[in-house]
Amino acid sequence: MMSMNDPAARLRQLLGGGMELPVMQAPTGSIATPELAAAVSAAGGIGSLGLTWHTPEAAADAVRRTRLLTVAPFVANFALAFDPVGLPAVLEAGVPIVSFSWGDPAPYAPLLRSAGVPFGVQVGSRQEAAVALGSRPDFLICQGVEAGGHVQSSASLGSLMNAVAALGSDTPLIAAGGIADAEGIAGALLAGACAVILGTRFVATIESGAHEVYKHRLTTADGSDTRLTFCFRDGWPDARHRVLRNQTLEMWEAAGSPPPRERPGEGDVTAMRPDGSRVLRYDDAAPRADMTGDVEAMAMYSGTGCGRIREVVSAGPLTRVLGEEALERARLLTANG
């Protein structure tokens, strides 16, 4: 049995004791449905909701819906490049865990401490980690440049993990970026991570809110099909993001990657939402199942591990298979020196 001085054991304890497997699902915005988060958590991992752009009422509703689907703990994430307006509402709704990214959590740490809710912080550099540790988070997420979606880091996951570990804190570290199979999970565990976060792999699941065209593209792509870019910047102007190459990206690059108001096809409507609102060509929205139109021209976020995804499966069994196989791989590799 692990001592509570062991960061992995402390992480499981902090996350409500429901984390049986070292697998967390990334809070991939509107793609991360309550059904997806609940399936991962119920299988022994930790699911996540991305609630940054939700109204307080919608954020609280997402938490309540997830709690109806599972008694296991899950995470609500807020990107601090934006005002986390839904944070008080999700705490009132009984969210078990909170995570932050893209900013300093210090202004919000007292609120979480007073509510008794554990929280973690995503970092992309040693400097960001040092700042985050000042708020005494319960865990740190190291996001490498291999990640899909909006990418904080310019460093590889391995070098980032080493740089953050060198700070000497015993705060549990969670690895994120380019991991999509049991081999990658086991490697991260052996490198000092207590758990890993998988984003792209869980986008390509039955429970995710992604459009079927988007899911299919992920099952046929590989790491060389991804690009770290500023192309889909409308909505979040200054954040680099990793996406699959598509017509929009190629048009923009062929034109010399021009700034807004000079981009080819800038006013094109690529898709429509159910409420009738339009998705323009350079919007940062990901293709959702309820959208219609040329969704393949939208931002299809993907990490470099997409080449290890070859089918769309259910998130619960996937969590169990990946977690158990990774733990066995790590055990065998440790035993064999």
mmCIF file of C-alpha atoms in Angstrom:
data_model
loop_
_atom_site.group_PDB
_atom_site.id
_atom_site.type_symbol
_atom_site.label_atom_id
_atom_site.label_comp_id
_atom_site.label_asym_id
_atom_site.label_seq_id
_atom_site.Cartn_x
_atom_site.Cartn_y
_atom_site.Cartn_z
ATOM 1 C CA MET A 1 0.000 0.000 0.000
ATOM 2 C CA MET A 2 1.264 3.458 -0.894
ATOM 3 C CA SER A 3 2.178 5.919 1.828
ATOM 4 C CA MET A 4 0.273 9.205 1.839
ATOM 5 C CA ASN A 5 3.685 10.822 1.341
ATOM 6 C CA ASP A 6 3.477 9.345 -2.160
ATOM 7 C CA PRO A 7 2.129 12.043 -4.540
ATOM 8 C CA ALA A 8 0.043 9.536 -6.525
ATOM 9 C CA ALA A 9 -1.689 8.328 -3.367
ATOM 10 C CA ARG A 10 -2.272 11.913 -2.219
ATOM 11 C CA LEU A 11 -3.718 12.807 -5.611
ATOM 12 C CA ARG A 12 -6.238 9.988 -5.390
ATOM 13 C CA GLN A 13 -7.174 11.053 -1.878
ATOM 14 C CA LEU A 14 -7.533 14.709 -2.858
ATOM 15 C CA LEU A 15 -9.755 13.824 -5.781
ATOM 16 C CA GLY A 16 -12.323 12.210 -3.576
ATOM 17 C CA GLY A 17 -10.949 8.695 -3.479
ATOM 18 C CA GLY A 18 -12.787 7.872 -6.706
ATOM 19 C CA MET A 19 -9.734 7.912 -8.942
ATOM 20 C CA GLU A 20 -8.808 4.263 -9.441
ATOM 21 C CA LEU A 21 -6.947 4.764 -12.726
ATOM 22 C CA PRO A 22 -4.338 7.410 -13.664
ATOM 23 C CA VAL A 23 -6.469 8.757 -16.511
ATOM 24 C CA MET A 24 -8.095 12.189 -16.701
ATOM 25 C CA GLN A 25 -10.135 13.575 -19.587
ATOM 26 C CA ALA A 26 -9.274 17.063 -20.800
ATOM 27 C CA PRO A 27 -11.870 19.854 -20.483
ATOM 28 C CA THR A 28 -12.248 20.284 -24.239
ATOM 29 C CA GLY A 29 -14.727 23.154 -24.196
ATOM 30 C CA SER A 30 -18.193 22.416 -25.563
ATOM 31 C CA ILE A 31 -17.008 18.990 -26.760
ATOM 32 C CA ALA A 32 -16.653 17.830 -23.130
ATOM 33 C CA THR A 33 -20.278 16.951 -22.404
ATOM 34 C CA PRO A 34 -21.620 15.876 -19.018
ATOM 35 C CA GLU A 35 -22.118 12.431 -20.550
ATOM 36 C CA LEU A 36 -18.425 12.232 -21.468
ATOM 37 C CA ALA A 37 -17.164 13.484 -18.114
ATOM 38 C CA ALA A 38 -19.490 11.139 -16.221
ATOM 39 C CA ALA A 39 -18.474 8.107 -18.300
ATOM 40 C CA VAL A 40 -14.775 8.664 -17.615
ATOM 41 C CA SER A 41 -15.317 9.256 -13.894
ATOM 42 C CA ALA A 42 -17.654 6.291 -13.465
ATOM 43 C CA ALA A 43 -15.008 4.057 -15.061
ATOM 44 C CA GLY A 44 -12.402 5.004 -12.446
ATOM 45 C CA GLY A 45 -10.756 7.973 -14.130
ATOM 46 C CA ILE A 46 -11.567 11.664 -13.730
ATOM 47 C CA GLY A 47 -13.802 13.412 -16.255
ATOM 48 C CA SER A 48 -13.801 17.147 -16.902
ATOM 49 C CA LEU A 49 -16.124 19.919 -18.023
ATOM 50 C CA GLY A 50 -14.840 23.025 -19.821
ATOM 51 C CA LEU A 51 -17.007 25.847 -18.458
ATOM 52 C CA THR A 52 -15.063 29.008 -19.295
ATOM 53 C CA TRP A 53 -17.567 30.362 -21.814
ATOM 54 C CA HIS A 54 -20.715 29.184 -20.029
ATOM 55 C CA THR A 55 -23.035 31.596 -18.295
ATOM 56 C CA PRO A 56 -23.220 30.983 -14.538
ATOM 57 C CA GLU A 57 -26.596 29.314 -14.994
ATOM 58 C CA ALA A 58 -25.361 27.029 -17.787
ATOM 59 C CA ALA A 59 -22.181 26.168 -15.862
ATOM 60 C CA ALA A 60 -24.160 25.191 -12.770
ATOM 61 C CA ASP A 61 -26.557 23.171 -14.909
ATOM 62 C CA ALA A 62 -23.661 21.236 -16.472
ATOM 63 C CA VAL A 63 -22.375 20.378 -12.997
ATOM 64 C CA ARG A 64 -25.807 19.266 -11.831
ATOM 65 C CA ARG A 65 -26.321 17.128 -14.941
ATOM 66 C CA THR A 66 -22.959 15.433 -14.435
ATOM 67 C CA ARG A 67 -23.736 14.754 -10.783
ATOM 68 C CA LEU A 68 -26.985 13.067 -11.836
ATOM 69 C CA LEU A 69 -25.001 10.757 -14.126
ATOM 70 C CA THR A 70 -22.293 9.695 -11.647
ATOM 71 C CA VAL A 71 -21.443 9.845 -7.964
ATOM 72 C CA ALA A 72 -17.732 9.830 -8.851
ATOM 73 C CA PRO A 73 -15.680 13.054 -8.701
ATOM 74 C CA PHE A 74 -15.101 15.195 -11.791
ATOM 75 C CA VAL A 75 -13.458 18.522 -12.677
ATOM 76 C CA ALA A 76 -14.782 21.895 -13.828
ATOM 77 C CA ASN A 77 -12.153 23.901 -15.696
ATOM 78 C CA PHE A 78 -11.848 27.655 -16.234
ATOM 79 C CA ALA A 79 -9.291 29.296 -18.539
ATOM 80 C CA LEU A 80 -8.181 32.433 -16.719
ATOM 81 C CA ALA A 81 -7.522 34.335 -19.938
ATOM 82 C CA PHE A 82 -11.235 35.054 -19.452
ATOM 83 C CA ASP A 83 -13.215 36.057 -16.371
ATOM 84 C CA PRO A 84 -14.392 32.828 -14.640
ATOM 85 C CA VAL A 85 -17.909 34.168 -14.164
ATOM 86 C CA GLY A 86 -19.332 30.707 -13.555
ATOM 87 C CA LEU A 87 -16.993 29.767 -10.699
ATOM 88 C CA PRO A 88 -19.237 30.774 -7.778
ATOM 89 C CA ALA A 89 -22.197 29.074 -9.451
ATOM 90 C CA VAL A 90 -20.424 25.732 -9.920
ATOM 91 C CA LEU A 91 -19.232 25.783 -6.317
ATOM 92 C CA GLU A 92 -22.799 26.341 -5.185
ATOM 93 C CA ALA A 93 -23.905 23.486 -7.465
ATOM 94 C CA GLY A 94 -21.490 21.155 -5.669
ATOM 95 C CA VAL A 95 -18.656 20.702 -8.136
ATOM 96 C CA PRO A 96 -16.131 18.251 -6.608
ATOM 97 C CA ILE A 97 -12.891 19.587 -8.172
ATOM 98 C CA VAL A 98 -11.828 22.725 -10.074
ATOM 99 C CA SER A 99 -8.914 23.276 -12.428
ATOM 100 C CA PHE A 100 -7.527 26.468 -13.926
ATOM 101 C CA SER A 101 -5.425 27.145 -16.999
ATOM 102 C CA TRP A 102 -3.970 30.171 -18.769
ATOM 103 C CA GLY A 103 -3.434 32.351 -15.732
ATOM 104 C CA ASP A 104 -2.592 32.868 -12.071
ATOM 105 C CA PRO A 105 -5.112 31.185 -9.729
ATOM 106 C CA ALA A 106 -4.170 33.363 -6.722
ATOM 107 C CA PRO A 107 -7.340 35.535 -6.762
ATOM 108 C CA TYR A 108 -9.561 32.445 -6.663
ATOM 109 C CA ALA A 109 -7.647 30.137 -4.308
ATOM 110 C CA PRO A 110 -9.189 31.554 -1.089
ATOM 111 C CA LEU A 111 -12.696 30.963 -2.424
ATOM 112 C CA LEU A 112 -11.891 27.341 -3.229
ATOM 113 C CA ARG A 113 -10.181 26.772 0.103
ATOM 114 C CA SER A 114 -13.153 28.176 1.985
ATOM 115 C CA ALA A 115 -15.467 25.901 -0.012
ATOM 116 C CA GLY A 116 -13.256 22.870 0.684
ATOM 117 C CA VAL A 117 -12.870 22.149 -3.024
ATOM 118 C CA PRO A 118 -9.478 20.860 -4.259
ATOM 119 C CA PHE A 119 -8.045 22.611 -7.289
ATOM 120 C CA GLY A 120 -5.296 22.188 -9.825
ATOM 121 C CA VAL A 121 -3.492 24.523 -12.213
ATOM 122 C CA GLN A 122 -2.278 23.874 -15.738
ATOM 123 C CA VAL A 123 1.176 25.293 -16.509
ATOM 124 C CA GLY A 124 3.287 25.537 -19.618
ATOM 125 C CA SER A 125 6.652 26.572 -18.197
ATOM 126 C CA ARG A 126 8.810 26.431 -15.065
ATOM 127 C CA GLN A 127 7.990 30.099 -14.411
ATOM 128 C CA GLU A 128 4.245 29.488 -14.610
ATOM 129 C CA ALA A 129 4.632 26.526 -12.272
ATOM 130 C CA ALA A 130 6.530 28.631 -9.729
ATOM 131 C CA VAL A 131 3.760 31.256 -9.784
ATOM 132 C CA ALA A 132 1.020 28.631 -9.493
ATOM 133 C CA LEU A 133 2.696 26.929 -6.546
ATOM 134 C CA GLY A 134 2.372 30.177 -4.626
ATOM 135 C CA SER A 135 -1.371 29.487 -4.392
ATOM 136 C CA ARG A 136 -0.770 26.008 -2.927
ATOM 137 C CA PRO A 137 -2.728 24.042 -5.555
ATOM 138 C CA ASP A 138 -3.553 20.414 -4.904
ATOM 139 C CA PHE A 139 -2.019 19.358 -8.219
ATOM 140 C CA LEU A 140 -0.236 20.801 -11.249
ATOM 141 C CA ILE A 141 -0.970 19.896 -14.864
ATOM 142 C CA CYS A 142 2.083 20.086 -17.131
ATOM 143 C CA GLN A 143 0.832 20.724 -20.670
ATOM 144 C CA GLY A 144 3.455 20.065 -23.336
ATOM 145 C CA VAL A 145 3.523 21.670 -26.753
ATOM 146 C CA GLU A 146 2.301 18.371 -28.243
ATOM 147 C CA ALA A 147 -1.196 19.048 -26.898
ATOM 148 C CA GLY A 148 -4.214 19.782 -29.047
ATOM 149 C CA GLY A 149 -6.484 22.748 -28.500
ATOM 150 C CA HIS A 150 -5.118 25.989 -27.078
ATOM 151 C CA VAL A 151 -1.522 25.369 -26.037
ATOM 152 C CA GLN A 152 0.143 27.220 -23.158
ATOM 153 C CA SER A 153 3.585 25.675 -23.602
ATOM 154 C CA SER A 154 6.458 26.049 -26.022
ATOM 155 C CA ALA A 155 8.316 23.120 -24.464
ATOM 156 C CA SER A 156 7.973 19.403 -25.040
ATOM 157 C CA LEU A 157 6.108 17.514 -22.349
ATOM 158 C CA GLY A 158 9.240 15.671 -21.225
ATOM 159 C CA SER A 159 11.351 18.795 -20.839
ATOM 160 C CA LEU A 160 8.506 20.624 -19.103
ATOM 161 C CA MET A 161 7.997 17.798 -16.605
ATOM 162 C CA ASN A 162 11.720 17.842 -15.809
ATOM 163 C CA ALA A 163 11.766 21.629 -15.392
ATOM 164 C CA VAL A 164 8.756 21.648 -13.062
ATOM 165 C CA ALA A 165 10.045 18.684 -11.048
ATOM 166 C CA ALA A 166 13.301 20.574 -10.539
ATOM 167 C CA LEU A 167 11.401 23.167 -8.476
ATOM 168 C CA GLY A 168 11.428 20.575 -5.691
ATOM 169 C CA SER A 169 7.756 20.720 -4.767
ATOM 170 C CA ASP A 170 5.980 17.515 -3.771
ATOM 171 C CA THR A 171 2.750 18.722 -5.420
ATOM 172 C CA PRO A 172 1.418 15.892 -7.626
ATOM 173 C CA LEU A 173 2.150 16.385 -11.334
ATOM 174 C CA ILE A 174 -0.218 15.397 -14.127
ATOM 175 C CA ALA A 175 1.138 15.085 -17.680
ATOM 176 C CA ALA A 176 -0.755 16.364 -20.739
ATOM 177 C CA GLY A 177 0.099 16.651 -24.402
ATOM 178 C CA GLY A 178 0.311 14.111 -27.217
ATOM 179 C CA ILE A 179 -0.663 11.088 -25.102
ATOM 180 C CA ALA A 180 -3.312 8.838 -26.629
ATOM 181 C CA ASP A 181 -2.580 5.223 -25.673
ATOM 182 C CA ALA A 182 -1.492 2.982 -22.799
ATOM 183 C CA GLU A 183 2.147 3.110 -23.850
ATOM 184 C CA GLY A 184 2.167 6.887 -23.604
ATOM 185 C CA ILE A 185 0.420 6.821 -20.248
ATOM 186 C CA ALA A 186 2.902 4.304 -18.855
ATOM 187 C CA GLY A 187 5.821 6.381 -20.101
ATOM 188 C CA ALA A 188 4.496 9.490 -18.376
ATOM 189 C CA LEU A 189 3.973 7.584 -15.123
ATOM 190 C CA LEU A 190 7.520 6.265 -15.216
ATOM 191 C CA ALA A 191 8.751 9.815 -15.872
ATOM 192 C CA GLY A 192 7.196 11.021 -12.612
ATOM 193 C CA ALA A 193 3.596 11.875 -13.450
ATOM 194 C CA CYS A 194 0.889 10.729 -11.033
ATOM 195 C CA ALA A 195 -1.683 10.673 -13.827
ATOM 196 C CA VAL A 196 -2.142 11.848 -17.409
ATOM 197 C CA ILE A 197 -4.704 13.953 -19.233
ATOM 198 C CA LEU A 198 -6.012 12.762 -22.581
ATOM 199 C CA GLY A 199 -7.869 15.248 -24.755
ATOM 200 C CA THR A 200 -7.872 14.167 -28.385
ATOM 201 C CA ARG A 201 -8.410 10.507 -27.544
ATOM 202 C CA PHE A 202 -11.624 11.367 -25.679
ATOM 203 C CA VAL A 203 -12.870 13.694 -28.431
ATOM 204 C CA ALA A 204 -13.053 10.565 -30.590
ATOM 205 C CA THR A 205 -15.546 8.795 -28.331
ATOM 206 C CA ILE A 206 -19.258 8.123 -28.567
ATOM 207 C CA GLU A 207 -20.079 10.390 -25.625
ATOM 208 C CA SER A 208 -18.160 13.452 -26.806
ATOM 209 C CA GLY A 209 -20.051 16.371 -28.332
ATOM 210 C CA ALA A 210 -17.840 16.458 -31.428
ATOM 211 C CA HIS A 211 -19.304 16.269 -34.922
ATOM 212 C CA GLU A 212 -19.000 12.866 -36.612
ATOM 213 C CA VAL A 213 -16.888 14.412 -39.395
ATOM 214 C CA TYR A 214 -14.426 15.686 -36.784
ATOM 215 C CA LYS A 215 -14.284 12.313 -35.026
ATOM 216 C CA HIS A 216 -13.645 10.556 -38.335
ATOM 217 C CA ARG A 217 -10.805 12.916 -39.228
ATOM 218 C CA LEU A 218 -9.115 12.085 -35.924
ATOM 219 C CA THR A 219 -9.212 8.357 -36.710
ATOM 220 C CA THR A 220 -7.477 8.848 -40.061
ATOM 221 C CA ALA A 221 -4.886 11.489 -39.108
ATOM 222 C CA ASP A 222 -1.402 11.298 -37.630
ATOM 223 C CA GLY A 223 0.835 13.736 -35.805
ATOM 224 C CA SER A 224 2.213 15.237 -39.016
ATOM 225 C CA ASP A 225 -1.320 16.318 -39.931
ATOM 226 C CA THR A 226 -1.430 18.734 -36.976
ATOM 227 C CA ARG A 227 -0.271 22.318 -36.958
ATOM 228 C CA LEU A 228 0.493 24.745 -34.129
ATOM 229 C CA THR A 229 -0.934 28.014 -35.388
ATOM 230 C CA PHE A 230 -2.754 31.295 -34.776
ATOM 231 C CA CYS A 231 -5.137 30.666 -37.683
ATOM 232 C CA PHE A 232 -8.412 30.151 -35.768
ATOM 233 C CA ARG A 233 -7.913 33.161 -33.535
ATOM 234 C CA ASP A 234 -11.360 34.797 -33.575
ATOM 235 C CA GLY A 235 -12.660 34.474 -30.039
ATOM 236 C CA TRP A 236 -9.227 34.000 -28.452
ATOM 237 C CA PRO A 237 -6.789 36.201 -30.390
ATOM 238 C CA ASP A 238 -3.440 35.651 -28.678
ATOM 239 C CA ALA A 239 -3.418 31.903 -27.992
ATOM 240 C CA ARG A 240 -1.665 29.400 -30.201
ATOM 241 C CA HIS A 241 -3.626 26.265 -30.901
ATOM 242 C CA ARG A 242 -2.910 22.863 -32.434
ATOM 243 C CA VAL A 243 -5.390 21.730 -35.072
ATOM 244 C CA LEU A 244 -5.666 19.309 -37.963
ATOM 245 C CA ARG A 245 -4.714 20.775 -41.314
ATOM 246 C CA ASN A 246 -7.735 21.692 -43.435
ATOM 247 C CA GLN A 247 -8.856 24.003 -46.232
ATOM 248 C CA THR A 248 -9.072 27.084 -44.017
ATOM 249 C CA LEU A 249 -5.574 26.650 -42.609
ATOM 250 C CA GLU A 250 -4.081 25.997 -46.046
ATOM 251 C CA MET A 251 -5.813 29.057 -47.557
ATOM 252 C CA TRP A 252 -4.516 31.233 -44.736
ATOM 253 C CA GLU A 253 -0.955 29.909 -44.926
ATOM 254 C CA ALA A 254 -0.916 30.209 -48.731
ATOM 255 C CA ALA A 255 -1.823 33.882 -48.331
ATOM 256 C CA GLY A 256 1.141 34.389 -46.000
ATOM 257 C CA SER A 257 -0.725 33.969 -42.685
ATOM 258 C CA PRO A 258 -2.143 37.524 -42.782
ATOM 259 C CA PRO A 259 -3.709 39.306 -39.795
ATOM 260 C CA PRO A 260 -7.453 39.869 -39.320
ATOM 261 C CA ARG A 261 -9.178 41.997 -41.990
ATOM 262 C CA GLU A 262 -6.665 40.703 -44.566
ATOM 263 C CA ARG A 263 -7.450 36.978 -44.440
ATOM 264 C CA PRO A 264 -8.889 35.107 -47.435
ATOM 265 C CA GLY A 265 -12.536 34.141 -47.059
ATOM 266 C CA GLU A 266 -12.756 36.041 -43.783
ATOM 267 C CA GLY A 267 -16.502 36.552 -43.914
ATOM 268 C CA ASP A 268 -17.377 33.036 -45.063
ATOM 269 C CA VAL A 269 -19.970 31.195 -43.030
ATOM 270 C CA THR A 270 -18.634 27.671 -42.537
ATOM 271 C CA ALA A 271 -21.323 26.303 -40.215
ATOM 272 C CA MET A 272 -24.536 27.064 -38.378
ATOM 273 C CA ARG A 273 -25.521 26.395 -34.776
ATOM 274 C CA PRO A 274 -28.989 25.134 -33.832
ATOM 275 C CA ASP A 275 -29.967 28.611 -32.606
ATOM 276 C CA GLY A 276 -29.253 30.023 -36.068
ATOM 277 C CA SER A 277 -25.996 31.763 -35.150
ATOM 278 C CA ARG A 278 -23.185 31.549 -37.687
ATOM 279 C CA VAL A 279 -19.679 30.154 -37.390
ATOM 280 C CA LEU A 280 -17.296 32.203 -39.524
ATOM 281 C CA ARG A 281 -14.201 30.766 -41.149
ATOM 282 C CA TYR A 282 -11.621 31.842 -38.537
ATOM 283 C CA ASP A 283 -13.794 31.275 -35.458
ATOM 284 C CA ASP A 284 -12.175 29.295 -32.633
ATOM 285 C CA ALA A 285 -15.280 27.087 -32.199
ATOM 286 C CA ALA A 286 -14.794 23.334 -32.602
ATOM 287 C CA PRO A 287 -17.241 21.321 -34.752
ATOM 288 C CA ARG A 288 -20.097 20.086 -32.568
ATOM 289 C CA ALA A 289 -22.528 17.313 -33.401
ATOM 290 C CA ASP A 290 -25.427 19.788 -33.515
ATOM 291 C CA MET A 291 -23.815 22.026 -36.167
ATOM 292 C CA THR A 292 -24.531 21.931 -39.889
ATOM 293 C CA GLY A 293 -22.494 23.114 -42.851
ATOM 294 C CA ASP A 294 -18.857 22.722 -43.890
ATOM 295 C CA VAL A 295 -17.679 21.686 -40.432
ATOM 296 C CA GLU A 296 -14.449 20.268 -41.849
ATOM 297 C CA ALA A 297 -13.342 23.858 -42.534
ATOM 298 C CA MET A 298 -13.582 24.671 -38.810
ATOM 299 C CA ALA A 299 -10.951 24.375 -36.072
ATOM 300 C CA MET A 300 -10.519 20.637 -35.532
ATOM 301 C CA TYR A 301 -8.274 20.609 -32.484
ATOM 302 C CA SER A 302 -5.885 17.670 -32.199
ATOM 303 C CA GLY A 303 -2.751 16.712 -30.360
ATOM 304 C CA THR A 304 0.194 14.948 -31.961
ATOM 305 C CA GLY A 305 -0.983 11.594 -30.581
ATOM 306 C CA CYS A 306 -3.877 11.395 -33.045
ATOM 307 C CA GLY A 307 -2.043 8.722 -35.070
ATOM 308 C CA ARG A 308 -2.749 6.272 -32.238
ATOM 309 C CA ILE A 309 -6.513 6.763 -32.557
ATOM 310 C CA ARG A 310 -8.136 4.482 -35.104
ATOM 311 C CA GLU A 311 -11.716 4.049 -33.929
ATOM 312 C CA VAL A 312 -14.498 5.862 -32.115
ATOM 313 C CA VAL A 313 -15.369 3.946 -28.953
ATOM 314 C CA SER A 314 -17.269 4.441 -25.713
ATOM 315 C CA ALA A 315 -15.409 6.531 -23.138
ATOM 316 C CA GLY A 316 -16.043 4.307 -20.118
ATOM 317 C CA PRO A 317 -14.548 1.068 -21.449
ATOM 318 C CA LEU A 318 -11.751 3.096 -23.078
ATOM 319 C CA THR A 319 -10.818 4.617 -19.717
ATOM 320 C CA ARG A 320 -10.733 1.224 -18.072
ATOM 321 C CA VAL A 321 -8.693 -0.476 -20.823
ATOM 322 C CA LEU A 322 -6.138 2.339 -21.154
ATOM 323 C CA GLY A 323 -5.721 2.785 -17.410
ATOM 324 C CA GLU A 324 -5.352 -0.889 -16.544
ATOM 325 C CA GLU A 325 -3.006 -1.619 -19.450
ATOM 326 C CA ALA A 326 -0.863 1.428 -18.614
ATOM 327 C CA LEU A 327 -0.529 0.408 -14.972
ATOM 328 C CA GLU A 328 0.476 -3.112 -15.983
ATOM 329 C CA ARG A 329 3.019 -1.789 -18.506
ATOM 330 C CA ALA A 330 4.517 0.524 -15.901
ATOM 331 C CA ARG A 331 4.643 -2.296 -13.354
ATOM 332 C CA LEU A 332 6.429 -4.658 -15.753
ATOM 333 C CA LEU A 333 8.911 -2.031 -16.885
ATOM 334 C CA THR A 334 9.707 -1.140 -13.273
ATOM 335 C CA ALA A 335 10.138 -4.796 -12.332
ATOM 336 C CA ASN A 336 12.447 -5.384 -15.269
ATOM 337 C CA GLY A 337 14.641 -2.445 -14.346
#
